[in-house]
CSV table of C-alpha atoms and ligand atoms in Angstrom, one decimal:
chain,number,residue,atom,x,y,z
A,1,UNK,CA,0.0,0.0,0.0
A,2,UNK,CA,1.3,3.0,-1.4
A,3,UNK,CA,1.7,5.8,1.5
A,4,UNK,CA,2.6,9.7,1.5
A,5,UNK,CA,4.0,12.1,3.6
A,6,UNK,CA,2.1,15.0,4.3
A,7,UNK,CA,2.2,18.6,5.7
A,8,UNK,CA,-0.9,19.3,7.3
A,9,UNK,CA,-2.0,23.2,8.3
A,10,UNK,CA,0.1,23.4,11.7
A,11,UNK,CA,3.1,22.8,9.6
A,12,UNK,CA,3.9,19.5,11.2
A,13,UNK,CA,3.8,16.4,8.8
A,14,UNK,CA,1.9,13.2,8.6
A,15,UNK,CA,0.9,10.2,6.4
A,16,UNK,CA,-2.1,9.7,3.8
A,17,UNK,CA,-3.1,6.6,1.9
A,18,UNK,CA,-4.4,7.3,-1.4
A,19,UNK,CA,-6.1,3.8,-2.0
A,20,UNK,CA,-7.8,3.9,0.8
A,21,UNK,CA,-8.5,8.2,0.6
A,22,UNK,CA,-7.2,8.4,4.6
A,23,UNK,CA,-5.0,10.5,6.6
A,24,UNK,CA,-3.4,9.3,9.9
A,25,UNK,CA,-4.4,12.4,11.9
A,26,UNK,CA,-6.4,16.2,10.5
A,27,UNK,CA,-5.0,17.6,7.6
A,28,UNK,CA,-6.1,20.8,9.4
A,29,UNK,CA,-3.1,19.9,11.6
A,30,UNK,CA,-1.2,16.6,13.0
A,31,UNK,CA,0.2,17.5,16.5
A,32,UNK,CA,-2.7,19.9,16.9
A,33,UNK,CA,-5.3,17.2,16.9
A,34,UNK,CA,-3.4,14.6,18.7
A,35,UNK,CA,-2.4,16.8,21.7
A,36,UNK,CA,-6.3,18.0,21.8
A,37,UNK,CA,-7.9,14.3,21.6
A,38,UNK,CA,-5.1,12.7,23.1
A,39,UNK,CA,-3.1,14.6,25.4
A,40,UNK,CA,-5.3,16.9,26.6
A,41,UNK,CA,-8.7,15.0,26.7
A,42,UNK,CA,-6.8,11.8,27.7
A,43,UNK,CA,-4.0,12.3,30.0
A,44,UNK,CA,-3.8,15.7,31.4
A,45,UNK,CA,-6.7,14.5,33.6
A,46,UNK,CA,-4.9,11.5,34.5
A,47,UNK,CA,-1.9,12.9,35.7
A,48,UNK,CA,-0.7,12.5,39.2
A,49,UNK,CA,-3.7,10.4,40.1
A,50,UNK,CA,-1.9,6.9,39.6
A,51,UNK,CA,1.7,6.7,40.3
A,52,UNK,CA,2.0,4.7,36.9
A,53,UNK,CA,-0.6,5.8,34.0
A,54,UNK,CA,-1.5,2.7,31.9
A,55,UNK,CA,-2.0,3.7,28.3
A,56,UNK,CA,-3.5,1.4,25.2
A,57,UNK,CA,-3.5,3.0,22.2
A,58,UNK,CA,-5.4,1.4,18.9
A,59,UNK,CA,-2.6,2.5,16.2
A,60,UNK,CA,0.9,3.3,16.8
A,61,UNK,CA,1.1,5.1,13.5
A,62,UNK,CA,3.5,7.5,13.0
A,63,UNK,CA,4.5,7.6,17.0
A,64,UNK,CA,3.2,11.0,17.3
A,65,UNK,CA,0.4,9.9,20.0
A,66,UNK,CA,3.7,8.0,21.5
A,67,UNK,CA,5.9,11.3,21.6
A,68,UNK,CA,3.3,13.9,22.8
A,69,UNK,CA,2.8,11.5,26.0
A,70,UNK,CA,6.5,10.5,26.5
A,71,UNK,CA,7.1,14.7,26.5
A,72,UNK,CA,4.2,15.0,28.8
A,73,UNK,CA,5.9,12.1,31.1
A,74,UNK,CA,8.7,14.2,31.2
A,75,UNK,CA,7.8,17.6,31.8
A,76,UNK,CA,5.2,16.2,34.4
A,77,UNK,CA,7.2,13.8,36.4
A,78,UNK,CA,4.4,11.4,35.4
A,79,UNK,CA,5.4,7.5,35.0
A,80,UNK,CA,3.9,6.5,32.0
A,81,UNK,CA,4.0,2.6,30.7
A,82,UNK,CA,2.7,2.7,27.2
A,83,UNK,CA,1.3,-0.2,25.1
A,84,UNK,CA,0.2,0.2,21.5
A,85,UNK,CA,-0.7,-2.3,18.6
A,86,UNK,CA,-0.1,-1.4,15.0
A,87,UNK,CA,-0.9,-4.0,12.2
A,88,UNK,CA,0.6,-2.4,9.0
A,89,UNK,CA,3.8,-0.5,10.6
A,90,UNK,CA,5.4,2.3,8.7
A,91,UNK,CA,9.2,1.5,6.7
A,92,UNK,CA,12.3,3.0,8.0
A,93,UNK,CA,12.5,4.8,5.0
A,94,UNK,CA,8.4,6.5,5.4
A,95,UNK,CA,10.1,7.4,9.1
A,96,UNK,CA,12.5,9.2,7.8
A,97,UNK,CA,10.5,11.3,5.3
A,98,UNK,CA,8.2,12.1,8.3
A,99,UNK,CA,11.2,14.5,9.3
A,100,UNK,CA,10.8,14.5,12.7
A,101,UNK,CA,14.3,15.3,14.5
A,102,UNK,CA,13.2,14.4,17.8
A,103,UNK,CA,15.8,12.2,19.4
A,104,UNK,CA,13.0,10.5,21.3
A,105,UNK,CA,11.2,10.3,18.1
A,106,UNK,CA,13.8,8.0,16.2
A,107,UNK,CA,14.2,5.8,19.3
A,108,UNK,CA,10.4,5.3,19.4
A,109,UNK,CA,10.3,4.0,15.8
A,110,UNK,CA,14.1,2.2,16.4
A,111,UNK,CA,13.0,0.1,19.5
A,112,UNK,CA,12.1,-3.3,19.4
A,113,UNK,CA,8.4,-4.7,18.8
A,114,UNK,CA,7.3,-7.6,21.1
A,115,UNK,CA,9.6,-6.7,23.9
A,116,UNK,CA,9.2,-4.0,27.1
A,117,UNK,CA,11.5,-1.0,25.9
A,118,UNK,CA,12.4,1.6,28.6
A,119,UNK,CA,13.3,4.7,27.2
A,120,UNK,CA,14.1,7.2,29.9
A,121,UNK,CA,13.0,6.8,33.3
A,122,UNK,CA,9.5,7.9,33.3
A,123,UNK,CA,8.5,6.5,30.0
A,124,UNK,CA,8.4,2.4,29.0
A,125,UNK,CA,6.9,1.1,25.7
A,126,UNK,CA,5.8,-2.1,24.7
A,127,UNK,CA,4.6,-2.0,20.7
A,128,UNK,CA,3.0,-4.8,19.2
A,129,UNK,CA,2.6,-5.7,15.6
A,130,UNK,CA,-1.0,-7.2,15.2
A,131,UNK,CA,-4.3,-6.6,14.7
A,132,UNK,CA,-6.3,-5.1,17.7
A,133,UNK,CA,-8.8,-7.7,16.4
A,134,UNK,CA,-7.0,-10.9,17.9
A,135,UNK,CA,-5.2,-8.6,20.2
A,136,UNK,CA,-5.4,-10.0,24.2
A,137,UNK,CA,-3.9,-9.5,27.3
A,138,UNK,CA,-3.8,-9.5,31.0
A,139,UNK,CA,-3.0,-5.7,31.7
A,140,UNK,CA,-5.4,-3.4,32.4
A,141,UNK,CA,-5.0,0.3,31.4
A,142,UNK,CA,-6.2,3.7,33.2
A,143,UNK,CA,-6.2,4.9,30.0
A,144,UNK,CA,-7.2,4.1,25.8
A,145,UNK,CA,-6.0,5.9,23.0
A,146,UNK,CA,-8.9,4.8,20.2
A,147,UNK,CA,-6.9,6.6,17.0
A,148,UNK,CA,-8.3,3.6,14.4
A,149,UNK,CA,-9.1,5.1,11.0
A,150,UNK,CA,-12.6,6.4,10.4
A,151,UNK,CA,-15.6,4.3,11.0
A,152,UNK,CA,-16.2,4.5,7.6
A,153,UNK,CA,-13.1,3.4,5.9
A,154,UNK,CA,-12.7,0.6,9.0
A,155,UNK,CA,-16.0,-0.3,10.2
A,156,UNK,CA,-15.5,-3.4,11.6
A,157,UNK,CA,-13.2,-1.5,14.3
A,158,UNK,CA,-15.8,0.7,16.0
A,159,UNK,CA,-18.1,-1.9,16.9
A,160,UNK,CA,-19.9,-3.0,20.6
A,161,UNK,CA,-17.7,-5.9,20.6
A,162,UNK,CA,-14.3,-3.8,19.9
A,163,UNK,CA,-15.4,-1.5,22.7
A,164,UNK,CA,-16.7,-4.5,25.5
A,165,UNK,CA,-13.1,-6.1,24.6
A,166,UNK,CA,-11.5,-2.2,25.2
A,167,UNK,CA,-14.1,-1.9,28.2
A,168,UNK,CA,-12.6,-5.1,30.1
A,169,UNK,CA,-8.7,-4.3,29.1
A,170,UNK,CA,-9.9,-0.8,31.4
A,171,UNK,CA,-9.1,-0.1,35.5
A,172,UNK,CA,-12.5,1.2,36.8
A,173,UNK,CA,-12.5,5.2,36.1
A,174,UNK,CA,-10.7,4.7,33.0
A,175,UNK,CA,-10.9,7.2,30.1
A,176,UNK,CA,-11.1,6.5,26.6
A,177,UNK,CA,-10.8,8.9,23.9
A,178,UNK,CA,-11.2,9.0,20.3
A,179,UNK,CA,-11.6,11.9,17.7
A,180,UNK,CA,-15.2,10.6,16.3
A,181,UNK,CA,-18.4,12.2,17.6
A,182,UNK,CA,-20.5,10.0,15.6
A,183,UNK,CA,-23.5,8.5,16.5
A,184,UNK,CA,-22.9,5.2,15.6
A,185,UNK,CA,-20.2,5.1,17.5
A,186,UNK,CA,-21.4,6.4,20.9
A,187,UNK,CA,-24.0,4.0,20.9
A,188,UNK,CA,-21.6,1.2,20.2
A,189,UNK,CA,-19.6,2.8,23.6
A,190,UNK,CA,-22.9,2.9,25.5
A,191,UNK,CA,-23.8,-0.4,25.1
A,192,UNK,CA,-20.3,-1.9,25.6
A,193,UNK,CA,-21.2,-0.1,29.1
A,194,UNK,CA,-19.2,2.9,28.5
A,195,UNK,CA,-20.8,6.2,30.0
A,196,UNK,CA,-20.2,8.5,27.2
A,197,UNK,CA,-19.6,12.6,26.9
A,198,UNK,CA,-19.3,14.7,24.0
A,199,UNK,CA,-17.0,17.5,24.5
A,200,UNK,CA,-15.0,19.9,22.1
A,201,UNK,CA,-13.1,18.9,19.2
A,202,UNK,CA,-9.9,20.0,18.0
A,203,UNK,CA,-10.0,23.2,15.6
A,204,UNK,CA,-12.2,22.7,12.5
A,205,UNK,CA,-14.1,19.6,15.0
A,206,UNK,CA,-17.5,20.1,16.5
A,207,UNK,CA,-16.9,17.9,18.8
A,208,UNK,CA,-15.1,14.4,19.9
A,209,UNK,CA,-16.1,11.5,22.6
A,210,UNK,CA,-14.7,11.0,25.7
A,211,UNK,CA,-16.1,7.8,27.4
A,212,UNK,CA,-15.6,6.6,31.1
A,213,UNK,CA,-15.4,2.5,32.0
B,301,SAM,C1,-5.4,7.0,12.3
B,301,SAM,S1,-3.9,6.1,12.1
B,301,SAM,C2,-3.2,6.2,13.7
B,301,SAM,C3,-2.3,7.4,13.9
B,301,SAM,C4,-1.3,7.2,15.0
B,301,SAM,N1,-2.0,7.0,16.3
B,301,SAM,C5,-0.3,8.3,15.1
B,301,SAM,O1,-0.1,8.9,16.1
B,301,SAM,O2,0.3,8.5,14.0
B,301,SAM,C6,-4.6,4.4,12.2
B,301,SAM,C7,-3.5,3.4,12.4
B,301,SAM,O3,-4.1,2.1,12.7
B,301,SAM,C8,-3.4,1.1,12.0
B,301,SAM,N2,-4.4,-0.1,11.9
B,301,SAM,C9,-5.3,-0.2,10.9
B,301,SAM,N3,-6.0,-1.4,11.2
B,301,SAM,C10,-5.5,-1.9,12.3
B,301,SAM,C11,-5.8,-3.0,13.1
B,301,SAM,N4,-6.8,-3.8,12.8
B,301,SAM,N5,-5.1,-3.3,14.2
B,301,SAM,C12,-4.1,-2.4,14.6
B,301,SAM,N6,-3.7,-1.3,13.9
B,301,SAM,C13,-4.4,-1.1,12.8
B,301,SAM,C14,-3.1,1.8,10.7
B,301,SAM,O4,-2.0,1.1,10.1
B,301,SAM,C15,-2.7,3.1,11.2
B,301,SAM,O5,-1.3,3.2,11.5
């Protein structure tokens, strides 16, 4: 599958698919979007409540969901054990054209899958290379990343069963997050057993879902 690197309206770059028409985060801006969704929504609320935040996130992507939290980590003093499962992971070579300098950018991409990497101290990563589909495990996370692409290009991903399988990988009180307001998709949280809010988008976004185990 052919992929591009793109500069999207913040200035900072990220990847679209032409065969499937998809971009891996807002063309109205990359690092915008994922530190309004992710960081923001996700994890500022988070911090300092557990002394290590658990974080699952559906699509490692580029890394950038991985970088904004292992800065936040950093700058907050926050632990912050990170797990993420990625099915079609990007070349060396589509890392590179990304241009991100970030040292901790290149070791995120450069670590091992399939193992327990420890970056620095506040900040571990485990990446896996599989589908969230036949994804399982024993950990349970504080916190959920939900970055699949849209429900339309990837329905079968946003689906009751997808969230009761995300709902039971959760610690009580934990927070999910995902970009998508749709309808379609809150129910599918609600009846997974999700209580589900609605809160402000990132710029040129209505509004995106923030759900609660
Ligand atoms: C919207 S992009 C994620 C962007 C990413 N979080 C980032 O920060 O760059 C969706 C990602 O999910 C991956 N993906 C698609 N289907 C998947 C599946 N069934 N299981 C795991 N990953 C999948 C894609 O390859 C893509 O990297």
């Amino acid at each position: 599958m052919q992929k591009q690197v793109i500069q999207t309206g913040d200035g900072s770059n990220s990847i679209f698919i032409p065969e499937m028409n998809v971009a891996y985060h807002s063309i109205h801006g990359a690092v915008q979007e994922s530190n309004h969704v992710f960081i923001e929504a996700g994890l500022k609320p988070l911090l300092h409540q557990h002394q290590t935040i658990k974080i699952f996130e559906m699509g490692f992507g580029t890394g950038l969901n991985a970088l904004l939290s292992l800065q936040t980590a950093v700058l907050h003093q926050q632990k912050i054990d990170y797990t993420t499962v990625e099915l079609f992971p990007l070349t060396p070579e589509e890392v590179v054209e990304l241009n991100y300098t970030d040292e901790n950018f290149v070791q995120l991409h450069r670590c091992d899958w399939e193992k327990d990497m420890v970056l620095n101290d506040r900040f571990s990563i485990h990446k896996t290379n599989q589908s969230l589909i036949n994804y399982s495990t024993d950990k349970k996370f504080n916190l959920v990343y939900f970055d699949a692409f849209d429900p339309n290009t990837q329905p079968e991903l946003w689906t009751k069963e997808i969230f009761e399988k995300l709902f039971l990988m959760m610690e009580p009180n934990g927070i999910l997050v995902t970009y998508s307001s749709k309808g379609i998709v809150r129910r599918a949280m609600l009846e997974a057993g999700f209580s589900v809010e609605k809160i402000p988008g990132p710029p040129h976004k209505r509004e995106m879902i923030r759900a609660r185990r």
